mmCIF file of C-alpha atoms in Angstrom:
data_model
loop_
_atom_site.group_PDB
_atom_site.id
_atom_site.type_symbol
_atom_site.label_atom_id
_atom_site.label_comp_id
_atom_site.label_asym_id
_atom_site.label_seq_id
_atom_site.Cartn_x
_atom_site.Cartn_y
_atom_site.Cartn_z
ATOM 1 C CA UNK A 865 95.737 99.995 66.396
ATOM 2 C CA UNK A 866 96.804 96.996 68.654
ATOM 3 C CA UNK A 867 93.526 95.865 69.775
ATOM 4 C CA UNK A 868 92.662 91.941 69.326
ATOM 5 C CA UNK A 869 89.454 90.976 70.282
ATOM 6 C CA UNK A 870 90.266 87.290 69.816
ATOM 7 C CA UNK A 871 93.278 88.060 72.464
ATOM 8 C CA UNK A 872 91.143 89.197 74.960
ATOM 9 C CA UNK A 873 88.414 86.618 74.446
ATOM 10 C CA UNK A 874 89.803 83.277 73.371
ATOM 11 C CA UNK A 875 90.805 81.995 76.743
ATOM 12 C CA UNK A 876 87.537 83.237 78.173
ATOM 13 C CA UNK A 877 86.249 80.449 76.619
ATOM 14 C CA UNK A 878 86.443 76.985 78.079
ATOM 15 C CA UNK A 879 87.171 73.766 76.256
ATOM 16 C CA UNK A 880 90.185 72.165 74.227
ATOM 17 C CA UNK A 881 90.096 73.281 70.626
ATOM 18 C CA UNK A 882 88.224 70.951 68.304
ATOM 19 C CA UNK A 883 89.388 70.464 64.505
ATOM 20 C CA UNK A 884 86.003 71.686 62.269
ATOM 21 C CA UNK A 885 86.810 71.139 58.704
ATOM 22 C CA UNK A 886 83.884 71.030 56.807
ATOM 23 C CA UNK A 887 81.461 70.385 60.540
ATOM 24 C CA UNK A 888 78.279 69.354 60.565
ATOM 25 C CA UNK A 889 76.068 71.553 60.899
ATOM 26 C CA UNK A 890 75.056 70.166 64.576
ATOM 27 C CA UNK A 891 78.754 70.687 65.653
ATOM 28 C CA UNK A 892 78.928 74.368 64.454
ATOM 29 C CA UNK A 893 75.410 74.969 66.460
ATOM 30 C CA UNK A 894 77.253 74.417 69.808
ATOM 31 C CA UNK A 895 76.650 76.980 72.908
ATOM 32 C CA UNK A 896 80.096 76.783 73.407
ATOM 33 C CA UNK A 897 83.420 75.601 71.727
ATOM 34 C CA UNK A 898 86.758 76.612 70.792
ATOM 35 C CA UNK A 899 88.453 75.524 66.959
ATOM 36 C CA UNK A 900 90.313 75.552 64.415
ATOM 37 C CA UNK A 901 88.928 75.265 60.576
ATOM 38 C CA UNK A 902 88.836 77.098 57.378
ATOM 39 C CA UNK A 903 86.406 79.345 55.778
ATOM 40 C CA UNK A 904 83.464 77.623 54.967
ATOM 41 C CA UNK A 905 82.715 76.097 58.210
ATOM 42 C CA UNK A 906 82.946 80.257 59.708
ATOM 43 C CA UNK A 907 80.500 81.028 57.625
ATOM 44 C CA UNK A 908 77.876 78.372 58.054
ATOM 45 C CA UNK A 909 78.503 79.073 61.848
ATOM 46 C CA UNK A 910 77.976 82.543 61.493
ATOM 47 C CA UNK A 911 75.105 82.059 59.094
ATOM 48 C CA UNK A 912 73.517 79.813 61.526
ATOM 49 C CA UNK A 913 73.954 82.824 64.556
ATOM 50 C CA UNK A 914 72.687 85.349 62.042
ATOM 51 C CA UNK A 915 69.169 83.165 61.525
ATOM 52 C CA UNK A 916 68.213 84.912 64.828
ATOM 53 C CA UNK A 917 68.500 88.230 63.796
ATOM 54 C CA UNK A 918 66.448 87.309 60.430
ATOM 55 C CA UNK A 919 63.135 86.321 62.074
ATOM 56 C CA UNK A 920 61.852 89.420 64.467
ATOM 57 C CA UNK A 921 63.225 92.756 65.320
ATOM 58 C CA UNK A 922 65.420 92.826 68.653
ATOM 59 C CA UNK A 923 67.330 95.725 70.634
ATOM 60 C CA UNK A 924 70.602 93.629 69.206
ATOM 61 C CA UNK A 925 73.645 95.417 68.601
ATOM 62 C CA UNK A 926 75.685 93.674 66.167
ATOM 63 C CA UNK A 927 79.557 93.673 65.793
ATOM 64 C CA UNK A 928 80.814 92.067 62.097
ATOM 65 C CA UNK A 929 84.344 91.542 61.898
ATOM 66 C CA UNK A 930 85.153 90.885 58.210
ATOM 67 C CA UNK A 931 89.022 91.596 57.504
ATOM 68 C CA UNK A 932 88.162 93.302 54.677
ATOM 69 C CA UNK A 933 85.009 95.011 53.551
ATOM 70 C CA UNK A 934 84.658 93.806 49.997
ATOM 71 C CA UNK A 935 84.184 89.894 51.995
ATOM 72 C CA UNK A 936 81.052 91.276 53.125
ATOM 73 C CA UNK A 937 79.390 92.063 49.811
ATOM 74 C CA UNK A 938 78.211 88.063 48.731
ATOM 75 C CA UNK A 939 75.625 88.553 51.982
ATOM 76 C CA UNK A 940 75.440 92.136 51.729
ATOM 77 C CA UNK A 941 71.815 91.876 50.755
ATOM 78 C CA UNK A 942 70.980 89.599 53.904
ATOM 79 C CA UNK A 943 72.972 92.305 56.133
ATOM 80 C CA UNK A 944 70.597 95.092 55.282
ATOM 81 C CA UNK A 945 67.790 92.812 55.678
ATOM 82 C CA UNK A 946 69.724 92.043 59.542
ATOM 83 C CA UNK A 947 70.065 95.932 60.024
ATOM 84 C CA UNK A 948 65.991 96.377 59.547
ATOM 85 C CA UNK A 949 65.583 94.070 62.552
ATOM 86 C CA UNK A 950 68.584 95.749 64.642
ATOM 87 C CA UNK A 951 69.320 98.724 66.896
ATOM 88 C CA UNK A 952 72.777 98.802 65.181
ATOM 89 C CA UNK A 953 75.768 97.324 63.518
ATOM 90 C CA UNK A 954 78.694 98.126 63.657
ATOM 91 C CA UNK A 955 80.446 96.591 60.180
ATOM 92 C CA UNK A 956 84.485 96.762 60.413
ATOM 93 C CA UNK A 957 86.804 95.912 58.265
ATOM 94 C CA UNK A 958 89.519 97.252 55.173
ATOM 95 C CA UNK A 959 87.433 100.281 52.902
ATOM 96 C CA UNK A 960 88.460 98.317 50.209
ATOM 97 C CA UNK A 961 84.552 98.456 48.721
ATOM 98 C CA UNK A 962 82.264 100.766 48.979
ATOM 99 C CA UNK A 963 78.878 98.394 49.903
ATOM 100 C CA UNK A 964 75.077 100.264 49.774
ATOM 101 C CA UNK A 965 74.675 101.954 53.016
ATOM 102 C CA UNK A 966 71.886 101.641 55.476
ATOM 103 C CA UNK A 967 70.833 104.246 58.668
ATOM 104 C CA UNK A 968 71.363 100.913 61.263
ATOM 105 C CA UNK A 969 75.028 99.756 59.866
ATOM 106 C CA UNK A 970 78.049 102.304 60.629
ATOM 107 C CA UNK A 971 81.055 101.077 58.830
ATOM 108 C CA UNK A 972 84.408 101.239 61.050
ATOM 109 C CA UNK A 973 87.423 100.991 58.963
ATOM 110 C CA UNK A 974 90.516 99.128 59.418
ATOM 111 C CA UNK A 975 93.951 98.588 58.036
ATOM 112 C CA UNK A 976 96.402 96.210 57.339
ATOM 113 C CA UNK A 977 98.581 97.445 60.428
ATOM 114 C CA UNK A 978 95.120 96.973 62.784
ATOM 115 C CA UNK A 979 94.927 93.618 65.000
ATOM 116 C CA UNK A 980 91.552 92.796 63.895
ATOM 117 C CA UNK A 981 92.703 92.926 60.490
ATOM 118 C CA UNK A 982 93.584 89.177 61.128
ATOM 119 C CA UNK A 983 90.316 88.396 63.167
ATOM 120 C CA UNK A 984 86.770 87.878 61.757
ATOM 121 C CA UNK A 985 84.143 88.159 64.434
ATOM 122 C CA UNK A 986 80.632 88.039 64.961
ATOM 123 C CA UNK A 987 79.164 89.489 68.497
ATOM 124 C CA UNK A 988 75.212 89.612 68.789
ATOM 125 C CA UNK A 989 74.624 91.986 72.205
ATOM 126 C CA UNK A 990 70.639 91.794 73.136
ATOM 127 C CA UNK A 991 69.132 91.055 76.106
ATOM 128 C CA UNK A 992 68.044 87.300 75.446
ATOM 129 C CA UNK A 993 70.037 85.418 73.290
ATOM 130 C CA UNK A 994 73.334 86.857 73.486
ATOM 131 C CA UNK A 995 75.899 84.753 71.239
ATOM 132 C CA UNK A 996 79.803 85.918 69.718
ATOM 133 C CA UNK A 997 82.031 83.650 67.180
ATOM 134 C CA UNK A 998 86.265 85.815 66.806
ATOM 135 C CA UNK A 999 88.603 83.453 64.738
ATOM 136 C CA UNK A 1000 91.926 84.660 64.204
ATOM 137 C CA UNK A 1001 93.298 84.049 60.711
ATOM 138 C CA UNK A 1002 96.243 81.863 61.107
ATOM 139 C CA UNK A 1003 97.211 82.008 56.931
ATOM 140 C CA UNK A 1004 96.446 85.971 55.693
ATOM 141 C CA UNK A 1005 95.271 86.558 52.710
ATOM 142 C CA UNK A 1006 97.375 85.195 49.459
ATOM 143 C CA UNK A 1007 98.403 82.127 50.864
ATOM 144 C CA UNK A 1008 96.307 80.225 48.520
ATOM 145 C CA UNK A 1009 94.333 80.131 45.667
ATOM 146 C CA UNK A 1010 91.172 79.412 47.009
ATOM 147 C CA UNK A 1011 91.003 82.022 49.857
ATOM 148 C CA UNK A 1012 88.349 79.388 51.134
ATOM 149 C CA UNK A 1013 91.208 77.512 52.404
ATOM 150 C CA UNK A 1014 92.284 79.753 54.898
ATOM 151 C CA UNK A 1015 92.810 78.342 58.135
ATOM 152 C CA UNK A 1016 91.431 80.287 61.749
ATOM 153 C CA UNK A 1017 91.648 79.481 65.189
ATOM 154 C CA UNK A 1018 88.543 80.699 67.451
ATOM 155 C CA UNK A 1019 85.931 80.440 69.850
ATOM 156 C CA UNK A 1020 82.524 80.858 69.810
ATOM 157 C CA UNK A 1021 80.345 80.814 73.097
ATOM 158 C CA UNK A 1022 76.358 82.225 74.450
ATOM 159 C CA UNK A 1023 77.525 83.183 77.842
ATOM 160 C CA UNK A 1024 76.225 86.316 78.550
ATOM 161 C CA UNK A 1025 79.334 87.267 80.571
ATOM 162 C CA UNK A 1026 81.324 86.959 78.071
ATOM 163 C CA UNK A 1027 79.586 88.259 75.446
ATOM 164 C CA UNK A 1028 79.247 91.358 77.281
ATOM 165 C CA UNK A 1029 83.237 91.766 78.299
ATOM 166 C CA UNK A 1030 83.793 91.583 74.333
ATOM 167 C CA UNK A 1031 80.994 94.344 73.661
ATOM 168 C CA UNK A 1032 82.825 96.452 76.190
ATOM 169 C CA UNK A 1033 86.240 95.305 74.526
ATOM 170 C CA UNK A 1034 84.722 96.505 70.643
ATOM 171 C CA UNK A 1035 83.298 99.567 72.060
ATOM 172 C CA UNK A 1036 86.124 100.980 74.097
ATOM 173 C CA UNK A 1037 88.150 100.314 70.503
ATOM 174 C CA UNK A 1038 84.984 102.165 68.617
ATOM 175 C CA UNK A 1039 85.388 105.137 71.153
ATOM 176 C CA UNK A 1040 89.163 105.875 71.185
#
């Protein structure tokens, strides 16, 4: 399907982009900033927007972008631990992994030939506190040997606006 949620989102987003190879952690906790950097940075951002979702139950809707499914399974544990706290999430990527399922997390499946195969995104929809990280992968997988490498280019931002346009965006794609 040719739906890319970092398309419709990344200029949304003010700011000049901002190189974030291995950021502090300070830097990755921004309200608002667009980026470039690899894999390990993404995931101490997103780790740091999850911590929310960890302390007390919230009407959140979640959106996980994770290219492919089998990426999810090192934090699979703290996902189902996220879906007690949740109304829903909504966990897309390649079925190439079959991951424990849970009543709260619907898996959407993607292929190769899908968009947001090259995107990983994180959208957190709840009332207060609404926050949403999309990087588009600017390597693809194989490139090198450490996938860790990989290089994105993103945005992350906690304006509500926003925030809600790409909720709209991921559920008009969930309900074609």
């Amino acid at each position: 399907m040719n739906f890319s949620l970092y398309k419709k989102i990344f200029d949304k987003v003010e700011g000049e982009i901002n190189e974030m190879y291995n950021a502090k952690e300070s830097a990755l906790r921004a309200l608002s900033l667009k980026y470039e950097t690899d894999i390990p940075s993404l995931e101490r951002m997103c780790y740091i927007m999850e911590e929310v979702l960890m302390k007390n139950k919230s009407d959140a809707v979640v959106y996980a972008g994770f290219q492919k499914r089998s990426r999810a399974k090192a934090i699979w544990e703290r996902y189902l631990k996220i879906a007690d706290n949740v109304k829903k999430i909504y966990l897309f990527g390649e079925p190439d992994l079959e991951l424990k399922s849970h009543s709260n997390i619907e898996f959407i499946n993607i292929s190769k030939d899908d968009e947001l195969y090259k995107e990983w995104f994180l959208v957190i929809d709840k009332k207060m506190g609404k926050s949403m990280m999309v990087a588009y992968d600017l390597d693809g997988f194989g490139k090198y040997s450490d996938e860790k490498m990989r290089k994105f280019k993103g945005a992350k931002t906690t304006d509500p606006k926003v925030v809600s346009l790409a909720s709209e965006y991921l559920n008009d794609f969930l309900n074609k």
